[in-house]
mmCIF file of C-alpha atoms in Angstrom:
data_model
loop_
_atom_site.group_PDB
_atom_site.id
_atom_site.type_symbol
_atom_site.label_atom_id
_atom_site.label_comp_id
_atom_site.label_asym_id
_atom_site.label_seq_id
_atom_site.Cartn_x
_atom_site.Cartn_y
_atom_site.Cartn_z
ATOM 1 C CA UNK A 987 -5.601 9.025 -10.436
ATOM 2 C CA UNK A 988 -7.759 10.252 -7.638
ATOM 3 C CA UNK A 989 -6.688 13.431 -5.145
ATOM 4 C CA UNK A 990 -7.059 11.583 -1.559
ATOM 5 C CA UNK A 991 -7.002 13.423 1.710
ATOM 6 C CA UNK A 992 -6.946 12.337 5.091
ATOM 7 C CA UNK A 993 -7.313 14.300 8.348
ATOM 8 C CA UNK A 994 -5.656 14.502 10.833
ATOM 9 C CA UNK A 995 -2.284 14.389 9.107
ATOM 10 C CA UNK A 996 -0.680 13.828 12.557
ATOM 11 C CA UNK A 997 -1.722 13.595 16.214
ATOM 12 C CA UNK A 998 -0.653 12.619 19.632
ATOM 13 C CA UNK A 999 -3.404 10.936 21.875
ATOM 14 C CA UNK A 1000 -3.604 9.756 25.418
ATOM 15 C CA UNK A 1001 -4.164 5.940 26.117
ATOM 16 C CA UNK A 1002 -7.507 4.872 26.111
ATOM 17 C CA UNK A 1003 -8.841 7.562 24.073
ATOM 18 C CA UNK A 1004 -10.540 7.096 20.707
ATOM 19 C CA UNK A 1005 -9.561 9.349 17.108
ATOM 20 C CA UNK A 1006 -11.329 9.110 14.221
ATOM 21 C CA UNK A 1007 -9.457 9.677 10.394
ATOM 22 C CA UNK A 1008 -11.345 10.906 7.819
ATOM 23 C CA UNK A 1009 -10.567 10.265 4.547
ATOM 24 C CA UNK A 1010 -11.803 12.262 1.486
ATOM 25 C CA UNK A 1011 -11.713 11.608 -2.444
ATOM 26 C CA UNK A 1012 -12.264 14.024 -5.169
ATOM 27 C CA UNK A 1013 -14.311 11.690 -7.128
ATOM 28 C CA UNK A 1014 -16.576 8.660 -6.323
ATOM 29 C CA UNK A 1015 -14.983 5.167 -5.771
ATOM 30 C CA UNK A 1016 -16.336 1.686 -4.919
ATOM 31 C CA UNK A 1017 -13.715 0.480 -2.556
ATOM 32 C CA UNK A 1018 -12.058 2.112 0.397
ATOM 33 C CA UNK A 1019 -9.410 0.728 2.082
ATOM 34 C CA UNK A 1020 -7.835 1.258 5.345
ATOM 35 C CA UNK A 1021 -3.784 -0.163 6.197
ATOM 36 C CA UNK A 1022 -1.761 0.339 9.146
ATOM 37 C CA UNK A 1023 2.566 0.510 8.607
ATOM 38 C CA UNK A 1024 4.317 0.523 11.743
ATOM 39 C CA UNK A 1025 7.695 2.080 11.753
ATOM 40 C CA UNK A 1026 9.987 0.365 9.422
ATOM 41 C CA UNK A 1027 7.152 -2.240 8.567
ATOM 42 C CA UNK A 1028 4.808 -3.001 5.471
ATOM 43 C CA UNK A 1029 1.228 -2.285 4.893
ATOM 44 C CA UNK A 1030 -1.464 -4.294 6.797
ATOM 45 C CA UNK A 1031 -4.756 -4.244 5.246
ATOM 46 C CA UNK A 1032 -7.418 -3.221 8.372
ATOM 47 C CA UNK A 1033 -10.386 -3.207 6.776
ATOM 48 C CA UNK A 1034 -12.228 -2.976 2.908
ATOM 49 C CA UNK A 1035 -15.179 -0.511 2.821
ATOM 50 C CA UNK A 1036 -17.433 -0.607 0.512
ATOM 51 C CA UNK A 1037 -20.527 1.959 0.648
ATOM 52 C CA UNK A 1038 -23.642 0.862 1.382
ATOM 53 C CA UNK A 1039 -22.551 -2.238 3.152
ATOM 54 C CA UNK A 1040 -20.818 -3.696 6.376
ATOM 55 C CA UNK A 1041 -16.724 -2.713 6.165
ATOM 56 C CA UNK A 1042 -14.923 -6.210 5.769
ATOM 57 C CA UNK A 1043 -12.417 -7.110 8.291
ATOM 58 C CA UNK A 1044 -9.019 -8.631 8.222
ATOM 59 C CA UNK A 1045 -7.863 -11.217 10.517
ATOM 60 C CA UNK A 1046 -6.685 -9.599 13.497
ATOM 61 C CA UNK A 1047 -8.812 -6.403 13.123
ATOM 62 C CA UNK A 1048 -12.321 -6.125 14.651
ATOM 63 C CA UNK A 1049 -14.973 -3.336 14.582
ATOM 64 C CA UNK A 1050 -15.178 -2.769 18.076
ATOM 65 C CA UNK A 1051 -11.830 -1.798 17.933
ATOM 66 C CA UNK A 1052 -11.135 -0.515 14.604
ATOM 67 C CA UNK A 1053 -14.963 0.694 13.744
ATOM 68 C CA UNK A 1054 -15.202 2.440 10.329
ATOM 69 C CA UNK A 1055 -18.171 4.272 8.207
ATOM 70 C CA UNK A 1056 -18.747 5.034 4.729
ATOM 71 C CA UNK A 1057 -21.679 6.944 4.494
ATOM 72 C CA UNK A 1058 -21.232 7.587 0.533
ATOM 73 C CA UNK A 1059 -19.259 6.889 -2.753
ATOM 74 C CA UNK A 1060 -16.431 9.882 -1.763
ATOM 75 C CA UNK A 1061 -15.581 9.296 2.097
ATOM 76 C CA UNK A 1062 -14.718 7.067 4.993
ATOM 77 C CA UNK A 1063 -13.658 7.231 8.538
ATOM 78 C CA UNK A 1064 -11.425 4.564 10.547
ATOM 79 C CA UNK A 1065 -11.670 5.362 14.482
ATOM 80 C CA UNK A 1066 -8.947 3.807 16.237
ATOM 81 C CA UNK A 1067 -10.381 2.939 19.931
ATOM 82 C CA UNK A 1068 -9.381 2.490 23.488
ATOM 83 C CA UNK A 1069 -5.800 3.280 21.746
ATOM 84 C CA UNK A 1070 -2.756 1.425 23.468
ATOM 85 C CA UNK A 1071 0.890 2.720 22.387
ATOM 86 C CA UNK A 1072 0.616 -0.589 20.337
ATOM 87 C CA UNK A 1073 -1.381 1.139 17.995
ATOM 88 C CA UNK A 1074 0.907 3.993 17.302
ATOM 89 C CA UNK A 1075 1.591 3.594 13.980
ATOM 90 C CA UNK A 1076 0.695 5.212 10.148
ATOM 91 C CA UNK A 1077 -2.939 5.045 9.016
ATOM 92 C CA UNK A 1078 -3.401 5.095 5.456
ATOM 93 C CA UNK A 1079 -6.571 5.074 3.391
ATOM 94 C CA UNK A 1080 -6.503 4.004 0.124
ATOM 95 C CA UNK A 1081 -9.234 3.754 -2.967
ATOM 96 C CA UNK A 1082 -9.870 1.394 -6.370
ATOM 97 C CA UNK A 1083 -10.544 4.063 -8.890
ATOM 98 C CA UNK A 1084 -12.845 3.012 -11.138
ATOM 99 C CA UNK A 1085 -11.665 3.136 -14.353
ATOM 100 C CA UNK A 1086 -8.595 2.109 -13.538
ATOM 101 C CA UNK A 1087 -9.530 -1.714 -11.883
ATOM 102 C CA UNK A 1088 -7.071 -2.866 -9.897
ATOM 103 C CA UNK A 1089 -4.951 0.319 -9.026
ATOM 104 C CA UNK A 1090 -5.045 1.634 -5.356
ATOM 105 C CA UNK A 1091 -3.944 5.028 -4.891
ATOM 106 C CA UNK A 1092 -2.762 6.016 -1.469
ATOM 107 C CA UNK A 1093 -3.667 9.051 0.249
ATOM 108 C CA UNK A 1094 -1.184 10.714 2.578
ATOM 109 C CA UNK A 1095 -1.593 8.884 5.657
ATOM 110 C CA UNK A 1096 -2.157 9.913 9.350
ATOM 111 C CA UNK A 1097 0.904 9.483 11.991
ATOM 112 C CA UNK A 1098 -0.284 8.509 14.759
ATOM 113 C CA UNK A 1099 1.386 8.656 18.165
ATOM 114 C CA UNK A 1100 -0.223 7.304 21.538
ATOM 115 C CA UNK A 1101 1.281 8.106 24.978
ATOM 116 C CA UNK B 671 -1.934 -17.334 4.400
ATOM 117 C CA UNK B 672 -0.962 -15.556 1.257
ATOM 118 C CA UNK B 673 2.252 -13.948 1.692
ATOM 119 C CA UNK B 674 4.528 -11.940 -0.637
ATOM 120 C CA UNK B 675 8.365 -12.107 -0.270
ATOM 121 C CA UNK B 676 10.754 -9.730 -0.790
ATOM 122 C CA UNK B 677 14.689 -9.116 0.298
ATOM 123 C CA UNK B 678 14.383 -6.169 2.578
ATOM 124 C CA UNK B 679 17.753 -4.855 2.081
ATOM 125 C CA UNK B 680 19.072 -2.487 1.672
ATOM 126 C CA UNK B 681 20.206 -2.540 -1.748
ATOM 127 C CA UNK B 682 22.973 -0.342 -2.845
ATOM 128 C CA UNK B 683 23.856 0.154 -6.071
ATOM 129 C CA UNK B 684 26.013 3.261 -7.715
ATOM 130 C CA UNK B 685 24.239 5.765 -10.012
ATOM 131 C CA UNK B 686 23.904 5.441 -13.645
ATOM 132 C CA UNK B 687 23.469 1.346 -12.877
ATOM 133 C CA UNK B 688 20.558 -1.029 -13.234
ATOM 134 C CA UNK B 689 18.984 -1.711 -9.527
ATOM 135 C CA UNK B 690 17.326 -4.995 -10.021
ATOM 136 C CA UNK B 691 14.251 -5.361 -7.193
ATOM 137 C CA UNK B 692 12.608 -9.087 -7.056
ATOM 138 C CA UNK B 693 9.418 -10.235 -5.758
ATOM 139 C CA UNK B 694 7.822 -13.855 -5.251
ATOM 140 C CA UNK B 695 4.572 -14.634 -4.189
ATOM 141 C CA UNK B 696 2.948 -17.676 -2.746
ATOM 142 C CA UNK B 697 -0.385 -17.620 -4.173
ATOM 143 C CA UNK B 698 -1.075 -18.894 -7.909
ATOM 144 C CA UNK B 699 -4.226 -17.447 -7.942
ATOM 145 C CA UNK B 700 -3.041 -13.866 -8.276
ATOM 146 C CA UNK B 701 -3.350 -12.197 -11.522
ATOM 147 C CA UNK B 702 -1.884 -8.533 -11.422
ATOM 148 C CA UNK B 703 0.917 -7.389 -9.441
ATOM 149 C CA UNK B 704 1.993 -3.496 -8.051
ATOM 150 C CA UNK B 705 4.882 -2.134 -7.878
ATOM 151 C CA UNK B 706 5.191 0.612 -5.143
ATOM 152 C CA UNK B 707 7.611 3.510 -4.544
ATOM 153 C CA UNK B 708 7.655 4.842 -0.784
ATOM 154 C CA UNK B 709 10.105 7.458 0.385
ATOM 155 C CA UNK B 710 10.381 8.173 4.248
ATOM 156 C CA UNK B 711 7.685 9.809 5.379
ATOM 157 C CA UNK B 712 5.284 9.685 2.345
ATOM 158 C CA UNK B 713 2.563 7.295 1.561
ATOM 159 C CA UNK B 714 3.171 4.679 -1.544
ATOM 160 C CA UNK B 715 3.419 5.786 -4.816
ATOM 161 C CA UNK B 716 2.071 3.390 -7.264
ATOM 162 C CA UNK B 717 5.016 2.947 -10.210
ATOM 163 C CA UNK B 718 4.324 -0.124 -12.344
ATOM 164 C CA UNK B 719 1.461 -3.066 -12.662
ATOM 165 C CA UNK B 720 1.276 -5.783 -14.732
ATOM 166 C CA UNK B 721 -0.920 -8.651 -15.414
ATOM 167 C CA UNK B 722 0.736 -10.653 -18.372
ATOM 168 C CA UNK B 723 3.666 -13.097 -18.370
ATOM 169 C CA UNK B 724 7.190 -11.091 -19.819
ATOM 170 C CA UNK B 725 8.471 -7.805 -19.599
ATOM 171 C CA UNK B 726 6.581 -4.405 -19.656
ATOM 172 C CA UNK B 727 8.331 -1.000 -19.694
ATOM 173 C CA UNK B 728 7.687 2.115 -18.999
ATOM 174 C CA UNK B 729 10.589 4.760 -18.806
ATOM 175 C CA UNK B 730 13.382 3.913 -17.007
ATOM 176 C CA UNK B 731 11.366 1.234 -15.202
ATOM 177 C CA UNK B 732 10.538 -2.553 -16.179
ATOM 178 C CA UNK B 733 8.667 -5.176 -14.632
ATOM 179 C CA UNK B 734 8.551 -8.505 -15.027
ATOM 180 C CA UNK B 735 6.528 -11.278 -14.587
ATOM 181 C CA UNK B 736 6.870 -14.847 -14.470
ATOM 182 C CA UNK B 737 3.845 -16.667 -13.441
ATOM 183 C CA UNK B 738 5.136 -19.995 -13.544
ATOM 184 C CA UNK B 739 8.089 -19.669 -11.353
ATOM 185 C CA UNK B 740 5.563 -17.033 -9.342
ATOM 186 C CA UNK B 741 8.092 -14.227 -9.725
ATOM 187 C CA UNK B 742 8.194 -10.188 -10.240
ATOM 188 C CA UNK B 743 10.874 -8.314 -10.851
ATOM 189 C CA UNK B 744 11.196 -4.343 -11.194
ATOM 190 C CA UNK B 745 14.173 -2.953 -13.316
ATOM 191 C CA UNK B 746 15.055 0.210 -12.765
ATOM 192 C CA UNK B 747 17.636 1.716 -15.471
ATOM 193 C CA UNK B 748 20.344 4.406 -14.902
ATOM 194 C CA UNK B 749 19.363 4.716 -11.544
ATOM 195 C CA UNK B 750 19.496 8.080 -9.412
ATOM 196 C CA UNK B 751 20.013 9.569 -6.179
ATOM 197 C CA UNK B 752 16.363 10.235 -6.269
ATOM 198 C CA UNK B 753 15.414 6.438 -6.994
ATOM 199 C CA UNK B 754 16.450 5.943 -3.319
ATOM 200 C CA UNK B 755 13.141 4.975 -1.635
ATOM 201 C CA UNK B 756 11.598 1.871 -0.165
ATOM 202 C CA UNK B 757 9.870 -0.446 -3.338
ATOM 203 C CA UNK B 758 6.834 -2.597 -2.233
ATOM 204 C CA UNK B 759 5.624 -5.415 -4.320
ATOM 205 C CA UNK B 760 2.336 -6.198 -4.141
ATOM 206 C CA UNK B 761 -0.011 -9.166 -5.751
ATOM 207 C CA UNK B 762 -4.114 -9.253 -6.026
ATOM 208 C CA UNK B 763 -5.761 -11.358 -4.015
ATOM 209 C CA UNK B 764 -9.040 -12.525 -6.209
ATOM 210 C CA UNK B 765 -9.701 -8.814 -6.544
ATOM 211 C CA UNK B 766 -10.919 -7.905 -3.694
ATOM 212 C CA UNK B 767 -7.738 -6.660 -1.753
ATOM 213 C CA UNK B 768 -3.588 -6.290 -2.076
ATOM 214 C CA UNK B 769 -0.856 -8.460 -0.521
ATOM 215 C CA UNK B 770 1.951 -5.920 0.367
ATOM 216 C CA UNK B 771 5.103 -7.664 0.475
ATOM 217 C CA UNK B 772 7.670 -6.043 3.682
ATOM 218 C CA UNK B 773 9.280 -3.409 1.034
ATOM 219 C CA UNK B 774 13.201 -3.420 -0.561
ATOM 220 C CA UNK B 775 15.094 -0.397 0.734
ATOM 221 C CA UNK B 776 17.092 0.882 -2.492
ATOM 222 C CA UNK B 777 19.891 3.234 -2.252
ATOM 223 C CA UNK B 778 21.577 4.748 -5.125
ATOM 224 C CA UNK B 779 25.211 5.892 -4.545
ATOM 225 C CA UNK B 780 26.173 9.515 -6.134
#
């Protein structure tokens, strides 16, 4: 599997503001993937990101609001925008590793907290 | 809307016994199917996967797969206090993504 990292691990932002997560993989993969878990919930898929093209979008998830960037094969940011305490929640990017089709591997998430 | 179903739990069971964790999904187009370990505060921890009809084992885990009845199962065999964790099922969808199903809390009794 792949070592993932994401920054920041935690924060706590004002309403309205905008954070950006980065996260980082030790080795090149095709797709990125960004998820949301509220507290006591499951994983909702934001957005796919594949380099080199447009990020894919989920229903209920749009760029303005959820804009993302992969500028190469090893790293991707989601900024969270105009942030409501709705969106308080865990961020977690995750990646397809190659040679292992169909496995995602999760990095450690970002805990997100908006007052 | 493809959707994954799981019992949410919690599901106690004491240790040393089997903790049987099941899994349907809607869509027959899926192929492969995750199994996912989560403990409180930690991201998922991908377990098991498999892609063919019947059983596939690996340790103290098995899943199962039955595509006709659209069901997944995860066995987990002299279960411990450690094995305490939320499990997340999860089916392909055409490749391109996951459906997570909403997680089984387990609990294993000392």
């Amino acid at each position: 599997s792949a070592v993932i990292s994401q920054k920041p691990s935690r924060d706590i932002c004002q309403r309205g503001t905008s954070l950006t997560i980065q996260c980082q993989v030790d080795s090149q993969v095709t797709m990125m993937f960004w998820y949301r878990q509220q507290p006591g919930q499951s994983l909702t898929l934001i957005a796919t990101a594949n380099q080199g093209s447009e990020a894919t979008y989920e229903s209920g998830f749009v760029i303005d609001k959820f804009p993302i960037s992969r500028p190469n094969l090893t790293f991707s940011t989601l900024t969270v925008s105009n942030m409501s305490p709705e969106d308080s929640s865990i961020y977690l990017c995750s990646v397809d590793i190659p040679d292992r089709v169909g496995e995602q591997y999760f990095g450690p998430g970002t805990r997100l907290t908006v007052t | 809307q493809k959707e994954v179903e799981q019992n949410s739990g919690p599901l106690s069971v004491p240790e040393g016994a089997i903790a049987s964790l099941n899994c349907t999904y809607s869509d027959r187009g899926s192929q492969s199917f995750f199994w996912y370990r989560q403990y409180s505060g930690k991201s998922p921890e991908l377990i098991m996967f498999i892609y063919s009809n019947g059983d596939k084992e690996d340790g103290r885990f098995t899943a199962q797969l039955n595509k006709a009845s659209q069901y997944v199962s995860l066995l987990i065999r002299d279960s411990q206090p450690s094995d305490s964790a939320t499990y997340l099922c999860a089916a392909d969808n055409y490749g391109q993504n996951f459906v997570f199903g909403p997680g089984t809390r387990l609990s294993v009794l000392p």
